[in-house]
């Protein structure tokens, strides 16, 4: 092991903003977890992690500082697994990220992995979690699991195609302006000690799909529209004067692997921000559904995405930017992030879609969760995925009031969906 | 399995109250529920720690020691005795009493606190003045500094007591303060005349006396006349 050379990698195009955007008490993190049938054995989990990390040289990394850019450096050995705290995605300081940029946690039946967003996106993270869980189940129960459905073969060498920055490869001929309207900022009282409230809604996916089919929209469109209706109601309460109201927009991350030929395990995601302007009048759910459906339809094409990739890649490639020392870049990027970054949407709704597992694993895994950390300024965030019969929606918030969660889930109830709520409330 | 009566959502067995609205879960049919593990380990109870007054005073004391000791050492090493640093030390001690005493007293709230801390302030001021007289070889303490300080203390403490213990309006209290200022000017001139043998009649103090007395009277008059007061507030509010 000792004579093996450690790989290093440039941050991918989307990742470049995350280390620069960091705050004293905030970093952009997300989390994926698998809840198993039986309690987790920490010794087996550690051993499974030791095996798994070698297959993921772009995830088992730490952040390092170069003269002009940050970069990722492969870890010499896997980090120690930790026991879960009372809330997910507890803050990791940047000096911790410089030692190891992800962590593996366990609690009762659950294995959780929390990633710094500069390493990978939800899809890449899910492959890591699935592979780690498969290795754990193999070691613990002696089951042999097929390397399908996102479970990678741990005995293989890493595939170079998994480590490339797909943004750079899919630059288009023209770029598209990044200009967007500023959105409404949800109000609330910040938790004084950094506690992150997690509220999970568990829905029957068949019920949701039937409802979406009745409205002739996708599941994501349905959920985004209900989210918009909820935010509209909240804004009406807090900003009664319609002239002062701001657009309600939801950021929907888009997995670019569906549009471009890529099997990278690094960030390869962009987003669309469908929105509606409450100044124009009151909206019914049907109107919002129609609007969101068509906005997504216009934006979600390979050509649009390619133009959006181009503008980001071009700014990265500009020599004027390249030769600026890192500490100055950080100042500039942070300014841009603070002025623009989070102001263009009220919340993210990140749907990882239907997560499939190899048949041999299914009876061991009860549930999968996808949790986004709260943003630096916007207090709420929302991640969702479907596993088996359940659509699991995880709301996080850095404020005390569960106003948005209540609006959202009671609206789903009124639409006739059954909702089960679980939380880490204090 | 319980539902929130307010939100209509089903609640996981680990929830003791609805995470969306805080309504307690009461299910009369459900027998004694066995404890279900919550999705996350319990949060260790942490409260924001209050800084004690004593520790603040301790910090203040240490910080005050820096200039005091520096001045004394500097003075003593140059002049081989205390020449000017005595005044510095005295002034800092006065400041220390003014800040530290109310801080210490506020730990135990009592209605006598303000009188007590004000009395101590004036007492330390008297000591400082006595020291300055002694150091400069003057003869003004007993005949002038003491009566003026005591009179000032009496006025300040009296107004403080009136403000705290009576129901008088702020305007009435200000009126009393204005009248007292007028009287104080008269007393000041008399004491100056007596202590420094200036003249045997009053000269300048009649002007502030008349002004302050009449101004105070106007304020009291307005205070008594409610409609007039309302009208003036209406016209001159800021």
XYZ file of C-alpha atoms in Angstrom:
664
model
C 0.000 0.000 0.000
C 2.706 2.396 1.009
C 4.388 2.557 -2.393
C 1.115 3.132 -4.235
C 0.923 6.603 -5.641
C -2.117 8.580 -4.504
C -4.226 9.986 -7.308
C -5.132 13.600 -7.428
C -7.873 15.280 -9.444
C -8.979 18.754 -10.351
C -12.393 19.716 -8.996
C -15.037 19.235 -11.635
C -16.703 22.250 -13.172
C -19.738 22.253 -10.859
C -17.658 21.515 -7.763
C -15.454 24.563 -8.097
C -17.914 26.864 -6.331
C -18.442 24.680 -3.220
C -15.114 25.126 -1.393
C -15.212 28.840 -2.181
C -18.781 29.261 -0.942
C -18.017 27.767 2.472
C -18.903 29.701 5.626
C -17.589 29.485 9.157
C -20.607 27.400 10.168
C -21.791 26.031 6.867
C -20.622 23.748 4.088
C -22.577 22.278 1.230
C -23.226 18.660 2.235
C -25.713 15.974 1.317
C -26.431 12.557 2.677
C -27.612 9.163 1.555
C -28.593 6.389 3.913
C -29.756 2.811 3.795
C -31.874 1.343 6.583
C -31.274 -2.375 6.937
C -33.393 -5.160 8.362
C -31.024 -5.754 11.316
C -28.868 -3.522 13.491
C -25.601 -2.485 11.869
C -22.418 -4.200 13.037
C -19.780 -1.419 13.228
C -16.836 -3.788 12.853
C -18.212 -5.293 9.656
C -19.139 -1.856 8.360
C -15.594 -0.582 8.918
C -14.186 -3.565 7.104
C -16.682 -3.090 4.237
C -15.682 0.556 3.999
C -11.980 -0.334 3.887
C -12.697 -2.528 0.876
C -15.113 -0.140 -0.859
C -13.015 3.051 -0.803
C -10.370 1.598 -3.113
C -12.958 1.372 -5.880
C -13.889 5.073 -5.480
C -10.744 7.193 -5.816
C -12.846 10.268 -6.621
C -15.007 9.970 -3.495
C -12.600 8.668 -0.869
C -10.660 11.917 -1.022
C -9.714 15.001 0.861
C -9.751 18.598 -0.316
C -6.360 20.211 -0.777
C -5.255 23.697 -1.645
C -3.144 24.485 -4.679
C -1.722 27.828 -5.703
C -4.557 28.499 -8.166
C -7.248 25.897 -7.493
C -8.411 23.435 -4.892
C -7.947 19.811 -5.814
C -8.965 16.353 -4.580
C -6.396 13.922 -3.260
C -7.109 10.259 -2.761
C -7.031 9.053 0.856
C -4.325 6.581 1.805
C -6.827 4.668 3.921
C -10.535 4.725 4.715
C -11.730 7.052 7.488
C -13.061 5.633 10.757
C -16.821 5.167 10.756
C -18.668 7.252 13.355
C -21.827 6.899 15.416
C -24.707 9.092 14.342
C -25.460 12.358 16.143
C -28.889 13.745 17.014
C -29.222 15.416 13.650
C -28.043 14.701 10.114
C -25.363 16.638 8.227
C -23.802 18.212 11.303
C -21.416 20.943 10.273
C -17.972 19.887 9.096
C -15.336 22.549 9.265
C -13.145 23.068 6.248
C -10.118 21.767 8.111
C -12.019 18.489 8.588
C -12.778 18.384 4.873
C -9.083 18.788 4.258
C -8.546 15.571 6.181
C -11.461 13.651 4.672
C -14.340 15.038 2.637
C -16.987 12.412 3.425
C -18.013 10.397 6.464
C -19.773 7.147 7.129
C -22.182 6.993 10.068
C -24.208 4.241 11.673
C -27.163 4.197 14.023
C -29.242 1.145 14.886
C -30.230 -0.337 11.498
C -28.976 2.525 9.379
C -25.811 3.172 7.387
C -25.438 6.790 6.289
C -22.836 8.485 4.120
C -22.484 12.267 4.194
C -20.651 13.809 1.231
C -19.142 17.199 0.628
C -20.846 18.270 -2.583
C -17.544 18.988 -4.354
C -16.876 15.231 -4.546
C -19.938 13.989 -6.313
C -23.666 14.495 -6.814
C -26.614 12.458 -5.568
C -26.303 9.860 -8.305
C -22.595 9.274 -7.749
C -23.218 9.175 -4.002
C -25.946 6.602 -4.450
C -23.574 4.309 -6.335
C -21.122 4.612 -3.434
C -23.805 3.872 -0.835
C -25.176 0.904 -2.781
C -21.702 -0.557 -3.240
C -20.797 -0.031 0.421
C -24.069 -1.617 1.547
C -23.597 -4.537 -0.860
C -20.097 -5.133 0.503
C -21.454 -4.938 4.067
C -24.215 -7.457 3.348
C -21.762 -9.739 1.590
C -19.368 -9.682 4.530
C -22.065 -9.904 7.178
C -24.389 -12.550 5.719
C -22.164 -14.234 3.159
C -24.588 -13.467 0.344
C -23.179 -12.995 -3.120
C -24.641 -9.950 -4.802
C -24.657 -9.303 -8.537
C -22.827 -6.171 -9.632
C -25.863 -4.573 -11.240
C -28.204 -1.641 -10.522
C -25.416 0.684 -9.484
C -23.483 -1.785 -7.333
C -19.874 -1.808 -8.495
C -17.416 -4.684 -8.360
C -15.036 -3.950 -5.491
C -12.356 -6.233 -6.851
C -12.099 -4.243 -10.090
C -9.713 -1.397 -10.630
C -11.453 2.005 -10.862
C -12.696 2.761 -14.353
C -11.175 5.944 -15.777
C -14.522 6.864 -17.321
C -15.941 7.201 -13.821
C -13.359 9.821 -12.896
C -13.679 12.267 -15.780
C -15.222 15.696 -15.624
C -18.096 15.214 -18.054
C -18.824 18.912 -18.137
C -15.602 19.542 -20.043
C -16.438 16.838 -22.569
C -19.898 18.123 -23.323
C -19.230 21.741 -24.038
C -21.568 23.028 -26.761
C -21.073 25.646 -29.466
C -23.004 28.474 -27.763
C -23.477 29.566 -24.203
C -26.656 30.678 -22.496
C -26.976 33.572 -20.068
C -27.136 32.645 -16.392
C -29.336 35.619 -15.629
C -32.370 34.836 -13.501
C -34.929 36.644 -11.409
C -34.491 36.806 -7.633
C -36.905 34.582 -5.738
C -38.768 34.860 -2.445
C -36.726 34.018 0.653
C -38.660 31.881 3.131
C -38.779 33.452 6.619
C -38.078 31.859 10.011
C -36.130 31.911 13.267
C -32.706 30.336 12.885
C -31.813 27.511 15.294
C -29.265 29.039 17.657
C -27.044 25.966 17.910
C -27.007 24.898 14.260
C -29.493 22.063 14.790
C -30.797 20.709 11.502
C -34.439 19.679 11.676
C -35.345 16.728 9.502
C -38.962 15.969 8.644
C -39.583 12.876 6.560
C -42.804 12.236 4.703
C -43.362 8.679 3.509
C -45.872 8.248 0.700
C -47.210 5.333 -1.267
C -45.576 5.751 -4.659
C -48.444 4.048 -6.541
C -50.907 6.568 -5.077
C -48.647 9.451 -6.079
C -48.106 8.113 -9.581
C -51.861 7.621 -10.027
C -52.463 11.230 -9.013
C -49.686 12.494 -11.302
C -51.191 10.473 -14.134
C -54.598 12.027 -13.489
C -53.035 15.465 -13.926
C -50.915 14.145 -16.838
C -47.638 15.314 -15.334
C -44.534 13.636 -13.901
C -44.098 12.869 -10.224
C -41.449 15.590 -9.896
C -43.685 18.170 -11.581
C -46.524 17.278 -9.215
C -44.337 17.626 -6.120
C -42.684 20.832 -7.339
C -46.109 22.338 -8.040
C -47.449 21.425 -4.595
C -44.263 22.940 -3.147
C -44.920 26.147 -5.087
C -48.530 26.279 -3.884
C -47.230 25.915 -0.310
C -44.664 28.693 -0.718
C -47.307 30.917 -2.352
C -49.547 30.440 0.691
C -46.663 31.251 3.047
C -45.729 34.348 1.090
C -49.376 35.495 1.135
C -49.330 35.245 4.931
C -46.017 37.037 5.434
C -46.189 39.548 2.568
C -49.873 40.497 2.225
C -49.103 43.285 -0.252
C -49.072 41.572 -3.618
C -46.916 44.265 -5.228
C -44.091 43.423 -2.842
C -44.263 39.694 -3.463
C -41.382 37.972 -5.220
C -41.407 35.082 -7.687
C -41.775 31.623 -6.215
C -39.172 29.351 -7.740
C -38.039 25.819 -7.020
C -34.617 24.588 -8.014
C -34.834 21.133 -9.583
C -31.481 19.424 -10.108
C -31.189 17.549 -13.381
C -29.090 14.425 -13.798
C -27.130 15.138 -16.984
C -26.189 11.478 -17.410
C -29.662 11.076 -18.921
C -28.889 13.617 -21.643
C -25.251 12.888 -22.365
C -23.317 9.698 -22.609
C -21.472 9.641 -19.307
C -20.822 7.219 -16.515
C -18.892 9.603 -14.312
C -19.115 9.338 -10.539
C -18.318 12.984 -10.085
C -20.693 15.943 -10.268
C -22.619 15.866 -13.495
C -25.740 17.747 -12.682
C -27.337 21.035 -13.612
C -30.670 22.398 -12.587
C -33.790 24.083 -13.844
C -35.721 26.621 -11.795
C -39.372 26.629 -12.804
C -41.160 29.557 -11.214
C -44.352 31.574 -11.111
C -44.923 35.227 -10.376
C -47.539 35.832 -7.650
C -47.874 39.476 -8.704
C -49.971 38.253 -11.619
C -52.727 36.915 -9.372
C -53.840 33.844 -7.484
C -53.022 30.456 -8.940
C -54.885 27.174 -8.795
C -52.935 23.937 -8.561
C -53.949 23.086 -12.127
C -52.485 26.352 -13.424
C -49.225 25.805 -11.561
C -49.005 22.206 -12.771
C -49.490 23.294 -16.356
C -46.923 26.078 -16.071
C -44.281 23.920 -14.378
C -44.863 21.085 -16.835
C -44.220 23.332 -19.804
C -41.323 25.232 -18.274
C -39.604 21.922 -17.593
C -40.434 20.788 -21.091
C -38.700 23.800 -22.621
C -35.630 23.628 -20.411
C -35.036 19.913 -20.218
C -33.504 19.307 -23.602
C -29.999 18.279 -24.476
C -29.370 21.493 -26.402
C -30.476 23.778 -23.574
C -28.342 21.838 -21.093
C -25.382 21.915 -23.430
C -25.619 25.708 -23.725
C -25.764 25.994 -19.932
C -22.743 23.722 -19.561
C -20.867 25.848 -22.074
C -21.193 29.078 -20.132
C -19.854 27.426 -16.971
C -16.998 25.683 -18.726
C -15.974 28.808 -20.604
C -15.617 30.807 -17.413
C -13.478 28.036 -15.955
C -11.289 28.004 -19.046
C -10.735 31.743 -19.164
C -7.033 32.503 -18.713
C -7.799 35.747 -16.935
C -9.538 33.729 -14.237
C -7.092 30.847 -14.230
C -4.022 32.850 -13.274
C -5.644 34.599 -10.306
C -4.278 33.092 -7.057
C -6.705 30.899 -5.124
C -7.240 33.245 -2.194
C -8.363 36.013 -4.563
C -10.515 33.580 -6.528
C -12.157 32.588 -3.271
C -13.045 36.169 -2.453
C -14.519 36.742 -5.903
C -16.380 33.433 -6.070
C -17.768 33.935 -2.596
C -19.028 37.372 -3.559
C -20.715 35.949 -6.633
C -22.192 33.094 -4.610
C -23.544 35.468 -1.968
C -25.000 37.826 -4.533
C -26.429 35.237 -6.873
C -26.064 31.662 -5.625
C -29.050 31.035 -3.433
C -31.184 33.998 -4.355
C -32.571 32.483 -7.530
C -34.798 29.915 -5.858
C -36.796 29.452 -2.633
C -35.854 25.809 -2.122
C -34.410 22.858 -3.980
C -36.448 19.769 -4.725
C -33.933 17.115 -5.644
C -35.520 13.875 -6.759
C -33.129 10.979 -7.262
C -35.946 8.969 -8.793
C -36.507 5.263 -8.386
C -33.522 3.645 -6.682
C -33.152 0.031 -7.701
C -31.091 -2.572 -5.860
C -29.924 -6.017 -7.001
C -32.532 -8.645 -6.120
C -30.221 -10.354 -3.629
C -29.973 -7.139 -1.592
C -33.607 -6.163 -1.546
C -34.678 -8.306 1.374
C -31.880 -6.839 3.530
C -32.596 -3.179 2.839
C -35.843 -1.691 4.178
C -35.437 1.866 3.133
C -33.214 4.419 1.385
C -33.096 8.140 2.215
C -31.700 11.158 0.421
C -31.170 14.263 2.574
C -29.929 17.631 1.356
C -28.280 19.980 3.816
C -29.868 23.361 4.368
C -28.272 26.115 2.320
C -26.294 28.986 3.797
C -29.133 31.486 3.557
C -32.256 29.679 2.323
C -33.537 27.854 5.385
C -35.262 24.869 3.760
C -34.215 22.108 1.427
C -35.793 18.951 0.160
C -34.527 15.645 -1.198
C -36.604 12.717 -2.403
C -36.247 9.235 -3.759
C -38.365 6.197 -4.393
C -37.456 2.791 -3.105
C -39.820 -0.150 -3.330
C -43.366 1.054 -2.702
C -42.396 4.237 -0.951
C -41.671 7.757 -2.046
C -39.565 9.243 0.743
C -39.415 13.025 0.938
C -36.864 14.477 3.343
C -37.252 18.101 4.332
C -34.399 19.742 6.181
C -34.590 23.149 7.776
C -32.196 25.338 9.727
C -35.042 27.323 11.306
C -37.428 26.479 14.130
C -40.806 26.756 12.385
C -42.034 23.772 10.314
C -44.266 26.103 8.326
C -43.330 24.899 4.852
C -43.398 21.231 5.835
C -46.875 21.596 7.291
C -48.197 23.447 4.247
C -46.685 20.884 1.901
C -47.772 17.690 3.625
C -51.275 18.881 4.555
C -51.745 19.854 0.901
C -50.754 16.327 -0.133
C -53.289 15.023 2.394
C -56.009 17.203 0.877
C -55.131 15.793 -2.538
C -56.022 12.422 -1.098
C -52.536 10.992 -0.594
C -51.712 9.140 2.609
C -48.669 10.638 4.334
C -46.692 9.225 7.245
C -44.493 11.702 9.058
C -41.314 11.019 10.966
C -38.857 13.551 12.361
C -35.906 14.286 14.594
C -37.840 16.993 16.478
C -36.372 17.910 19.854
C -50.426 4.021 14.373
C -51.825 7.489 15.166
C -52.965 10.442 13.109
C -52.499 14.109 13.903
C -55.974 15.510 14.598
C -54.829 18.893 13.288
C -52.848 18.023 10.133
C -54.448 14.725 9.157
C -51.116 13.018 8.517
C -50.208 9.653 9.924
C -47.417 9.826 12.479
C -44.594 7.348 12.869
C -44.660 5.517 16.208
C -41.566 7.375 17.356
C -43.352 10.746 17.324
C -44.705 11.968 20.665
C -46.186 15.087 19.063
C -46.872 16.096 15.482
C -43.640 17.395 13.878
C -45.703 19.714 11.666
C -47.875 21.533 14.209
C -46.723 20.396 17.652
C -50.099 18.867 18.618
C -49.613 16.115 21.160
C -50.485 12.604 20.021
C -53.388 11.281 22.079
C -54.816 7.981 20.959
C -57.296 6.741 23.589
C -57.616 3.331 21.919
C -53.919 2.628 21.709
C -52.877 0.652 24.737
C -49.627 1.337 26.513
C -47.254 2.032 23.610
C -43.938 0.351 23.840
C -41.108 2.774 23.274
C -40.032 2.882 19.637
C -36.522 4.013 18.772
C -36.495 7.527 17.332
C -34.885 7.952 13.880
C -31.941 9.800 15.446
C -30.270 9.499 18.844
C -31.640 11.949 21.443
C -30.220 15.460 21.359
C -27.970 16.214 24.324
C -29.604 19.032 26.272
C -27.497 22.116 25.856
C -28.389 25.591 26.953
C -26.781 28.872 26.161
C -24.492 29.624 29.113
C -24.936 32.903 30.913
C -21.794 34.859 31.714
C -21.850 35.541 35.464
C -21.477 39.128 36.668
C -18.629 38.122 38.909
C -16.597 36.797 36.002
C -17.224 40.030 34.063
C -16.036 42.069 37.047
C -13.012 39.803 37.354
C -12.141 40.431 33.712
C -12.650 44.180 34.165
C -10.391 44.176 37.228
C -7.575 42.490 35.347
C -7.900 44.881 32.416
C -7.904 47.919 34.732
C -4.747 46.674 36.419
C -2.795 47.079 33.171
C -2.821 50.921 32.911
C -2.712 51.358 36.694
C 0.406 49.237 37.201
C 2.109 50.601 34.070
C 1.609 54.214 35.225
C 2.760 53.549 38.768
C 5.892 51.657 37.653
C 6.710 54.274 35.003
C 6.243 57.172 37.439
C 8.153 55.508 40.251
C 11.101 54.481 38.065
C 11.535 58.006 36.654
C 10.801 60.130 39.735
C 11.657 57.558 42.447
C 8.347 58.402 44.103
C 4.681 58.824 43.158
C 4.250 62.178 41.394
C 1.541 62.132 38.737
C 0.465 58.508 38.638
C -1.632 58.984 41.779
C -4.172 60.980 39.766
C -4.296 58.306 37.066
C -4.835 55.593 39.650
C -7.498 57.694 41.372
C -9.346 58.353 38.114
C -9.262 54.680 37.149
C -10.487 53.637 40.583
C -13.355 56.106 40.256
C -14.236 54.626 36.840
C -13.932 51.126 38.264
C -16.350 51.887 41.098
C -18.808 53.461 38.639
C -18.845 50.375 36.380
C -18.137 47.445 38.683
C -20.488 48.239 41.561
C -23.719 48.303 39.499
C -22.573 45.122 37.709
C -22.023 43.300 40.984
C -25.243 44.623 42.509
C -27.371 43.655 39.498
C -26.736 40.001 40.288
C -29.095 40.453 43.286
C -31.939 42.743 42.152
C -33.103 45.004 44.972
C -34.832 48.385 45.100
C -31.908 49.866 47.043
C -29.323 49.050 44.369
C -29.317 52.371 42.539
C -29.122 54.458 45.733
C -26.336 52.269 47.026
C -24.251 52.434 43.844
C -24.786 56.193 43.462
C -23.737 56.761 47.099
C -20.602 54.730 46.554
C -19.812 56.699 43.387
C -19.994 60.005 45.242
C -18.080 58.631 48.210
C -15.200 57.549 45.990
C -15.351 60.911 44.226
C -14.953 62.639 47.602
C -11.934 60.488 48.393
C -10.390 61.323 45.015
C -10.955 65.048 45.573
C -9.482 64.828 49.091
C -6.425 63.094 47.657
C -5.975 65.782 44.999
C -6.267 68.516 47.677
C -3.698 66.774 49.847
C -1.334 66.137 46.950
C -1.528 69.715 45.636
C -1.520 71.364 49.085
C -4.859 73.132 48.623
C -7.398 74.192 51.248
C -10.630 73.857 49.338
C -11.918 70.436 50.301
C -13.870 71.101 53.502
C -15.214 74.506 52.531
C -16.037 73.906 48.847
C -15.553 70.409 47.328
C -17.331 68.557 50.136
C -20.508 70.709 50.227
C -20.794 70.866 46.401
C -20.363 67.092 46.043
C -22.801 66.343 48.865
C -25.357 68.725 47.395
C -24.992 67.178 43.914
C -25.275 63.699 45.419
C -28.387 64.711 47.350
C -30.075 66.079 44.209
C -29.149 63.116 41.993
C -30.195 60.535 44.577
C -33.415 62.379 45.367
C -34.430 62.538 41.695
C -33.474 58.909 41.282
C -35.697 57.985 44.249
C -38.589 60.078 42.929
C -38.277 58.437 39.517
C -38.201 54.926 40.967
C -40.611 55.142 43.874
C -43.356 57.496 42.696
C -45.862 57.421 39.866
C -44.947 60.888 38.555
C -44.764 61.323 34.785
C -41.424 61.745 33.062
C -42.245 65.376 32.360
C -42.892 66.088 36.068
C -39.651 64.384 37.064
C -37.747 66.398 34.446
C -39.432 69.555 35.828
C -38.174 68.746 39.326
C -34.689 68.124 37.930
C -34.759 71.485 36.126
C -35.876 73.316 39.301
C -33.159 71.563 41.316
C -30.572 72.691 38.754
C -31.655 76.303 39.293
C -31.371 75.966 43.048
C -28.007 74.243 42.619
C -26.651 77.239 40.680
C -27.660 79.562 43.529
C -26.048 77.283 46.130
C -22.915 77.016 43.978
C -22.451 80.790 43.892
C -23.034 81.102 47.640
C -20.460 78.391 48.329
C -17.946 79.994 45.923
C -18.411 83.336 47.667
C -17.984 81.754 51.095
C -15.055 79.478 50.288
C -12.961 81.841 48.219
C -14.174 85.164 49.749
C -15.328 86.549 46.387
C -18.175 88.920 47.244
C -20.976 89.233 49.787
C -23.958 89.354 47.376
C -25.246 87.031 44.690
C -24.435 88.084 41.147
C -24.738 85.646 38.202
C -26.713 82.827 39.757
C -29.984 84.744 39.791
C -30.196 84.389 36.010
C -30.068 80.592 35.833
C -32.178 80.438 38.994
C -35.041 82.462 37.473
C -34.767 80.665 34.108
C -34.697 77.153 35.547
C -37.424 77.858 38.125
C -39.791 79.257 35.488
C -38.915 76.542 32.960
C -39.671 73.936 35.630
C -42.928 75.704 36.429
C -43.936 75.658 32.751
C -43.196 71.944 32.564
C -45.229 71.228 35.704
C -48.074 73.378 34.368
C -48.134 71.434 31.091
C -47.971 68.193 33.009
C -51.052 69.088 35.055
C -53.092 70.184 32.018
C -53.838 66.917 30.152
C -55.550 68.350 26.987
C -52.749 70.907 26.594
C -50.147 68.170 26.954
C -51.935 66.024 24.329
C -52.139 68.956 21.928
C -48.444 69.763 22.341
C -47.489 66.114 21.769
C -49.631 66.129 18.651
C -47.918 69.236 17.309
C -44.326 68.523 18.255
C -43.877 64.765 18.145
C -40.725 63.523 16.483
